[in-house]
Amino acid sequence: KRDILLASPVDVPFLALGHAVTLCFSVLGIVCAYLIVRMLLRRRIFAFLSGALLATSLLWVVNSHYPTVDVPMAALAAATATATLSALHARSCLTRRWIVAIGVLLGLTASAKYNGALIGLTVGTATLLAYQDRRYWLKHNMLVLLIATATFLMTNPFSVLSADEFIRDVTFELRHSRVGHPGYTTDLGWLFHLRTTLSQGIGVIPLALAAVGAVWSLRTASLSHPAKASLLVFPGAYYLLMGNSSLAFQRYMLPMLPFIAVLAVIGLYALYRSMMTISPRIPALAGSMLAIGAVGATGWNLQLAMRHNLLLRGTDTRVVLEQIINDARLETPGNRIVLGSYTRSTF
């Protein structure tokens, strides 16, 4: 693989391409969080806070450094929800352009990581709540599904060309999720991800605000039913699915983060409106509350993200461990197997 770039006139490390791809999708997720709040609340300051909250989330920042499929899938799921919300924002049915766009995004989301197909529940539920004629709803959703399937097959051709291996590997992953992984196993996935992954990955204050935002979104009449479905269906279904797994990989919660960021800002907006209703003559108090909520939601995450990025500038601790083993002449075949794939200079 390293020979692929040898003919390039620019000296580009091989993994730099993967990092660049992940970075682009990371930005896409942040933009989607901004756009969703911008469409729903029509307040730029709150839209900016939504993007800032996701951009400073420690779990999002950490995984944005990795050339893996998790951030791309999370961003594509957010993009599919954004497209669905935009398509139904001012109309009660999907146009041809939106059918194609949503179908392609849905297919790419499932292609990036198979459980991303759950975002299809958002599309189906939001359109079901928007359409008055169920025949058109069925027809348009079948077209979306057809386009999504074609997109999935074009980006995953070996799911057909090597169908036996595809089924075998998917079956293995399903079994793996039930059995767990050595060192990364939990009995209560829902509790683990709530208490550890999300509370550390985006913060306790944003989680609390997201809970307020979810309740307010369900109860308010200022959001349409399709908009509520676009916000709540996917994160709810995804959390139930992944919480049922025995695997304790924190990156599995990445697709939740754009939606949590949006709901947290909506929760902050709901508290701001409540404060303005209680004390309309002292807007300074409501503004102060908004500022405190914004700083509390993003400030802690920002310093954690900066500390993490500064840590990456130092020598990798795995490299330090390899040097210690070499200096102490403790090198064995077992050590080389454990450390080699992480500490070779080509990596």
Short mmCIF file of C-alpha atoms in Angstrom, two decimals:
data_model
loop_
_atom_site.label_atom_id
_atom_site.label_comp_id
_atom_site.label_asym_id
_atom_site.label_seq_id
_atom_site.Cartn_x
_atom_site.Cartn_y
_atom_site.Cartn_z
CA LYS A 1 0.00 0.00 0.00
CA ARG A 2 2.88 2.35 0.73
CA ASP A 3 4.04 2.01 -2.88
CA ILE A 4 0.80 3.53 -4.19
CA LEU A 5 1.99 7.09 -3.62
CA LEU A 6 5.61 6.61 -4.75
CA ALA A 7 4.88 8.02 -8.21
CA SER A 8 3.22 11.11 -6.78
CA PRO A 9 5.10 14.40 -7.36
CA VAL A 10 4.13 15.43 -3.80
CA ASP A 11 5.54 13.61 -0.79
CA VAL A 12 2.30 12.65 0.99
CA PRO A 13 2.27 10.06 3.78
CA PHE A 14 -0.15 7.26 2.94
CA LEU A 15 -2.25 7.66 6.08
CA ALA A 16 -2.56 11.41 5.46
CA LEU A 17 -5.21 10.63 2.85
CA GLY A 18 -7.26 8.70 5.39
CA HIS A 19 -6.88 11.48 7.95
CA ALA A 20 -8.00 14.04 5.37
CA VAL A 21 -11.10 12.02 4.53
CA THR A 22 -12.03 11.70 8.20
CA LEU A 23 -11.45 15.42 8.73
CA CYS A 24 -13.77 16.30 5.85
CA PHE A 25 -16.54 14.13 7.28
CA SER A 26 -15.93 15.60 10.74
CA VAL A 27 -16.53 19.07 9.32
CA LEU A 28 -19.64 17.77 7.54
CA GLY A 29 -21.08 16.57 10.85
CA ILE A 30 -20.43 19.96 12.45
CA VAL A 31 -22.05 21.78 9.52
CA CYS A 32 -25.12 19.52 9.76
CA ALA A 33 -25.50 20.26 13.48
CA TYR A 34 -25.38 23.97 12.62
CA LEU A 35 -27.89 23.67 9.78
CA ILE A 36 -30.45 21.66 11.77
CA VAL A 37 -30.59 24.23 14.57
CA ARG A 38 -30.57 27.07 12.05
CA MET A 39 -33.63 25.61 10.31
CA LEU A 40 -35.52 24.80 13.50
CA LEU A 41 -34.81 27.81 15.71
CA ARG A 42 -33.85 30.44 13.10
CA ARG A 43 -31.25 31.78 15.51
CA ARG A 44 -27.65 31.90 14.30
CA ILE A 45 -26.17 32.14 17.76
CA PHE A 46 -27.84 28.87 18.78
CA ALA A 47 -26.86 27.25 15.48
CA PHE A 48 -23.26 28.30 16.07
CA LEU A 49 -23.39 26.85 19.60
CA SER A 50 -24.59 23.53 18.21
CA GLY A 51 -21.66 23.29 15.81
CA ALA A 52 -19.23 24.46 18.49
CA LEU A 53 -20.50 21.88 20.96
CA LEU A 54 -19.93 19.06 18.50
CA ALA A 55 -16.57 20.45 17.37
CA THR A 56 -15.29 20.52 20.96
CA SER A 57 -16.74 17.15 22.00
CA LEU A 58 -13.82 15.05 23.21
CA LEU A 59 -15.13 11.85 21.65
CA TRP A 60 -15.64 13.62 18.31
CA VAL A 61 -12.21 15.30 18.44
CA VAL A 62 -10.38 12.09 19.34
CA ASN A 63 -11.98 10.03 16.59
CA SER A 64 -11.54 12.81 14.02
CA HIS A 65 -7.82 11.94 14.12
CA TYR A 66 -8.45 8.33 13.07
CA PRO A 67 -8.78 7.11 9.46
CA THR A 68 -11.72 4.86 10.35
CA VAL A 69 -15.35 4.59 9.25
CA ASP A 70 -17.00 5.79 12.47
CA VAL A 71 -16.90 9.57 11.97
CA PRO A 72 -17.89 9.28 8.27
CA MET A 73 -20.91 7.17 9.19
CA ALA A 74 -21.90 9.59 11.96
CA ALA A 75 -21.61 12.57 9.63
CA LEU A 76 -23.55 10.86 6.84
CA ALA A 77 -26.34 9.93 9.27
CA ALA A 78 -26.51 13.58 10.36
CA ALA A 79 -26.52 14.64 6.69
CA THR A 80 -29.41 12.27 5.93
CA ALA A 81 -31.41 13.69 8.83
CA THR A 82 -30.56 17.23 7.69
CA ALA A 83 -31.70 16.48 4.14
CA THR A 84 -34.94 14.91 5.41
CA LEU A 85 -35.64 17.88 7.64
CA SER A 86 -34.86 20.33 4.85
CA ALA A 87 -37.02 18.43 2.34
CA LEU A 88 -40.05 18.50 4.66
CA HIS A 89 -39.41 21.88 6.24
CA ALA A 90 -41.72 23.85 3.95
CA ARG A 91 -43.63 21.10 2.15
CA SER A 92 -45.56 17.94 2.94
CA CYS A 93 -43.92 15.58 0.46
CA LEU A 94 -40.55 14.84 -1.13
CA THR A 95 -39.67 16.26 -4.52
CA ARG A 96 -37.73 14.16 -7.03
CA ARG A 97 -34.52 15.97 -6.17
CA TRP A 98 -34.91 15.20 -2.48
CA ILE A 99 -35.85 11.58 -3.15
CA VAL A 100 -32.57 11.10 -5.01
CA ALA A 101 -30.48 13.06 -2.48
CA ILE A 102 -31.92 11.28 0.56
CA GLY A 103 -31.65 7.89 -1.15
CA VAL A 104 -27.98 8.45 -1.97
CA LEU A 105 -27.19 9.70 1.54
CA LEU A 106 -29.01 6.76 3.11
CA GLY A 107 -27.10 4.32 0.93
CA LEU A 108 -23.77 5.96 1.74
CA THR A 109 -24.54 5.91 5.45
CA ALA A 110 -25.26 2.19 5.39
CA SER A 111 -22.24 1.68 3.17
CA ALA A 112 -19.91 3.42 5.62
CA LYS A 113 -21.09 1.16 8.46
CA TYR A 114 -24.00 -1.22 8.22
CA ASN A 115 -25.81 -0.13 11.38
CA GLY A 116 -26.02 3.31 9.81
CA ALA A 117 -29.00 1.92 7.88
CA LEU A 118 -31.04 2.76 10.99
CA ILE A 119 -31.20 6.35 9.73
CA GLY A 120 -33.77 4.98 7.30
CA LEU A 121 -36.19 4.89 10.25
CA THR A 122 -35.89 8.67 10.45
CA VAL A 123 -36.70 9.05 6.76
CA GLY A 124 -39.65 6.66 6.92
CA THR A 125 -41.13 8.10 10.12
CA ALA A 126 -40.68 11.76 9.19
CA THR A 127 -42.27 11.27 5.78
CA LEU A 128 -45.09 9.17 7.27
CA LEU A 129 -45.96 12.07 9.57
CA ALA A 130 -45.77 14.57 6.70
CA TYR A 131 -47.68 12.76 3.94
CA GLN A 132 -51.46 12.87 3.79
CA ASP A 133 -51.72 10.29 1.02
CA ARG A 134 -50.26 6.96 2.17
CA ARG A 135 -49.98 5.69 -1.42
CA TYR A 136 -47.57 8.48 -2.32
CA TRP A 137 -45.71 7.90 0.93
CA LEU A 138 -45.20 4.24 0.06
CA LYS A 139 -44.22 5.04 -3.52
CA HIS A 140 -41.69 7.71 -2.57
CA ASN A 141 -40.15 5.65 0.22
CA MET A 142 -39.79 2.67 -2.09
CA LEU A 143 -37.93 4.94 -4.52
CA VAL A 144 -35.69 6.16 -1.69
CA LEU A 145 -35.03 2.56 -0.67
CA LEU A 146 -34.27 1.56 -4.27
CA ILE A 147 -31.78 4.41 -4.71
CA ALA A 148 -30.23 3.67 -1.31
CA THR A 149 -29.83 -0.01 -2.21
CA ALA A 150 -28.24 0.85 -5.56
CA THR A 151 -25.86 3.29 -3.84
CA PHE A 152 -24.97 0.67 -1.23
CA LEU A 153 -24.23 -1.97 -3.88
CA MET A 154 -22.14 0.42 -5.97
CA THR A 155 -20.01 1.35 -2.97
CA ASN A 156 -19.96 -2.22 -1.59
CA PRO A 157 -19.84 -4.40 -4.72
CA PHE A 158 -18.27 -7.33 -2.90
CA SER A 159 -21.44 -7.76 -0.87
CA VAL A 160 -22.70 -9.36 -4.10
CA LEU A 161 -19.47 -10.52 -5.75
CA SER A 162 -18.38 -12.28 -2.54
CA ALA A 163 -21.78 -12.84 -0.99
CA ASP A 164 -20.65 -15.85 1.06
CA GLU A 165 -17.86 -13.88 2.71
CA PHE A 166 -20.17 -10.92 3.23
CA ILE A 167 -22.78 -13.03 5.02
CA ARG A 168 -20.10 -14.82 7.03
CA ASP A 169 -18.49 -11.57 8.19
CA VAL A 170 -21.81 -9.91 9.04
CA THR A 171 -22.80 -13.02 11.01
CA PHE A 172 -19.47 -12.88 12.86
CA GLU A 173 -19.99 -9.22 13.76
CA LEU A 174 -23.47 -9.94 15.08
CA ARG A 175 -22.08 -12.74 17.23
CA HIS A 176 -19.19 -10.51 18.27
CA SER A 177 -21.61 -7.83 19.48
CA ARG A 178 -23.40 -10.35 21.67
CA VAL A 179 -20.31 -12.11 23.09
CA GLY A 180 -18.13 -9.03 23.54
CA HIS A 181 -14.42 -8.40 23.03
CA PRO A 182 -11.60 -9.12 25.52
CA GLY A 183 -11.05 -5.96 27.54
CA TYR A 184 -14.01 -4.19 25.93
CA THR A 185 -17.03 -6.03 27.33
CA THR A 186 -19.95 -4.71 29.36
CA ASP A 187 -23.08 -6.33 30.75
CA LEU A 188 -25.17 -3.17 30.63
CA GLY A 189 -24.37 -1.34 27.42
CA TRP A 190 -27.01 1.36 27.90
CA LEU A 191 -25.68 2.26 31.34
CA PHE A 192 -22.03 2.06 30.26
CA HIS A 193 -22.49 4.39 27.31
CA LEU A 194 -24.56 6.85 29.34
CA ARG A 195 -22.31 6.89 32.38
CA THR A 196 -18.95 6.59 30.61
CA THR A 197 -18.99 7.11 26.85
CA LEU A 198 -21.38 10.04 26.54
CA SER A 199 -20.75 11.70 29.91
CA GLN A 200 -17.02 11.76 29.15
CA GLY A 201 -17.32 12.13 25.39
CA ILE A 202 -19.58 15.19 25.27
CA GLY A 203 -20.08 16.12 28.93
CA VAL A 204 -22.68 15.86 31.67
CA ILE A 205 -24.04 19.40 31.15
CA PRO A 206 -24.70 18.89 27.41
CA LEU A 207 -26.34 15.54 28.19
CA ALA A 208 -28.63 17.18 30.74
CA LEU A 209 -29.47 19.95 28.28
CA ALA A 210 -30.12 17.35 25.57
CA ALA A 211 -32.63 15.64 27.85
CA VAL A 212 -34.37 18.99 28.34
CA GLY A 213 -34.27 19.58 24.59
CA ALA A 214 -35.77 16.16 23.84
CA VAL A 215 -38.67 16.73 26.26
CA TRP A 216 -39.27 20.25 24.96
CA SER A 217 -39.16 19.04 21.36
CA LEU A 218 -41.81 16.42 22.06
CA ARG A 219 -44.11 18.83 23.88
CA THR A 220 -43.77 22.03 21.87
CA ALA A 221 -46.11 23.00 19.09
CA SER A 222 -43.46 25.16 17.42
CA LEU A 223 -41.84 22.10 15.83
CA SER A 224 -43.65 20.01 13.24
CA HIS A 225 -44.08 16.29 13.74
CA PRO A 226 -41.66 15.48 10.87
CA ALA A 227 -39.08 17.76 12.51
CA LYS A 228 -39.50 15.95 15.81
CA ALA A 229 -39.01 12.62 14.06
CA SER A 230 -35.89 13.92 12.31
CA LEU A 231 -34.41 14.83 15.69
CA LEU A 232 -35.41 11.89 17.87
CA VAL A 233 -36.05 8.67 15.94
CA PHE A 234 -32.49 7.79 14.91
CA PRO A 235 -30.69 8.58 18.20
CA GLY A 236 -33.37 6.71 20.13
CA ALA A 237 -33.27 3.62 17.92
CA TYR A 238 -29.49 3.66 17.64
CA TYR A 239 -28.97 3.95 21.40
CA LEU A 240 -31.34 1.03 22.03
CA LEU A 241 -29.53 -1.11 19.45
CA MET A 242 -25.96 -0.37 20.53
CA GLY A 243 -26.85 -0.44 24.22
CA ASN A 244 -28.05 -4.00 23.72
CA SER A 245 -24.53 -5.00 22.60
CA SER A 246 -21.93 -6.43 24.98
CA LEU A 247 -19.20 -4.43 23.26
CA ALA A 248 -17.88 -1.41 25.18
CA PHE A 249 -16.28 0.49 22.31
CA GLN A 250 -16.83 4.18 22.92
CA ARG A 251 -16.60 5.07 19.24
CA TYR A 252 -19.92 3.27 18.73
CA MET A 253 -21.67 6.31 20.21
CA LEU A 254 -20.26 8.75 17.65
CA PRO A 255 -23.48 8.80 15.55
CA MET A 256 -25.32 10.04 18.65
CA LEU A 257 -23.15 13.14 19.07
CA PRO A 258 -24.52 15.43 16.30
CA PHE A 259 -28.06 14.79 17.54
CA ILE A 260 -27.08 15.29 21.19
CA ALA A 261 -25.39 18.57 20.26
CA VAL A 262 -28.54 19.73 18.49
CA LEU A 263 -30.84 18.66 21.33
CA ALA A 264 -28.55 20.25 23.93
CA VAL A 265 -28.77 23.61 22.20
CA ILE A 266 -32.52 23.22 21.82
CA GLY A 267 -32.65 22.53 25.56
CA LEU A 268 -30.66 25.68 26.21
CA TYR A 269 -33.04 27.60 23.95
CA ALA A 270 -36.02 26.18 25.86
CA LEU A 271 -34.55 27.34 29.19
CA TYR A 272 -33.79 30.74 27.66
CA ARG A 273 -37.41 31.10 26.49
CA SER A 274 -38.69 30.03 29.88
CA MET A 275 -36.54 32.63 31.57
CA MET A 276 -37.76 35.33 29.19
CA THR A 277 -41.35 34.33 29.93
CA ILE A 278 -40.82 34.47 33.67
CA SER A 279 -38.92 37.75 33.64
CA PRO A 280 -39.50 39.58 30.33
CA ARG A 281 -38.38 42.90 31.83
CA ILE A 282 -34.91 41.70 32.68
CA PRO A 283 -33.53 40.27 29.45
CA ALA A 284 -30.04 40.68 30.87
CA LEU A 285 -30.77 37.82 33.26
CA ALA A 286 -31.89 35.58 30.42
CA GLY A 287 -28.84 36.58 28.39
CA SER A 288 -26.57 35.82 31.32
CA MET A 289 -28.17 32.43 31.70
CA LEU A 290 -27.65 31.74 28.00
CA ALA A 291 -23.97 32.72 28.27
CA ILE A 292 -23.43 30.56 31.37
CA GLY A 293 -25.11 27.59 29.68
CA ALA A 294 -23.03 28.03 26.54
CA VAL A 295 -19.75 28.29 28.44
CA GLY A 296 -20.67 25.38 30.68
CA ALA A 297 -21.59 23.21 27.71
CA THR A 298 -18.52 23.95 25.60
CA GLY A 299 -15.82 25.26 27.93
CA TRP A 300 -14.96 22.00 29.67
CA ASN A 301 -14.97 20.10 26.37
CA LEU A 302 -12.77 22.70 24.74
CA GLN A 303 -10.00 22.42 27.32
CA LEU A 304 -10.15 18.61 27.14
CA ALA A 305 -9.92 18.71 23.35
CA MET A 306 -6.96 21.10 23.47
CA ARG A 307 -5.18 18.91 26.05
CA HIS A 308 -5.74 15.88 23.84
CA ASN A 309 -4.38 17.59 20.74
CA LEU A 310 -1.34 18.83 22.66
CA LEU A 311 -0.77 15.29 23.93
CA LEU A 312 -0.64 14.03 20.36
CA ARG A 313 2.33 16.30 19.70
CA GLY A 314 4.44 14.28 22.12
CA THR A 315 6.02 10.87 21.63
CA ASP A 316 3.49 8.06 21.50
CA THR A 317 3.58 6.12 24.77
CA ARG A 318 3.69 2.88 22.79
CA VAL A 319 6.93 4.06 21.21
CA VAL A 320 8.27 4.90 24.69
CA LEU A 321 7.35 1.40 25.87
CA GLU A 322 9.12 -0.16 22.90
CA GLN A 323 12.25 1.85 23.67
CA ILE A 324 12.16 0.70 27.31
CA ILE A 325 11.83 -2.93 26.24
CA ASN A 326 14.68 -2.58 23.76
CA ASP A 327 16.95 -0.80 26.23
CA ALA A 328 16.31 -3.45 28.88
CA ARG A 329 16.92 -6.23 26.33
CA LEU A 330 13.52 -7.73 27.11
CA GLU A 331 12.48 -8.06 23.50
CA THR A 332 10.73 -11.35 22.72
CA PRO A 333 8.63 -12.53 19.76
CA GLY A 334 5.53 -11.89 21.87
CA ASN A 335 6.56 -8.28 22.46
CA ARG A 336 7.22 -7.76 18.79
CA ILE A 337 3.78 -9.08 17.90
CA VAL A 338 2.04 -6.79 20.38
CA LEU A 339 4.01 -3.65 19.63
CA GLY A 340 5.08 -4.04 16.05
CA SER A 341 1.90 -2.99 14.27
CA TYR A 342 1.77 0.20 16.33
CA THR A 343 5.39 1.27 16.45
CA ARG A 344 6.88 0.63 13.03
CA SER A 345 8.15 3.89 11.58
CA THR A 346 6.02 3.34 8.46
CA PHE A 347 2.86 3.55 10.56
#
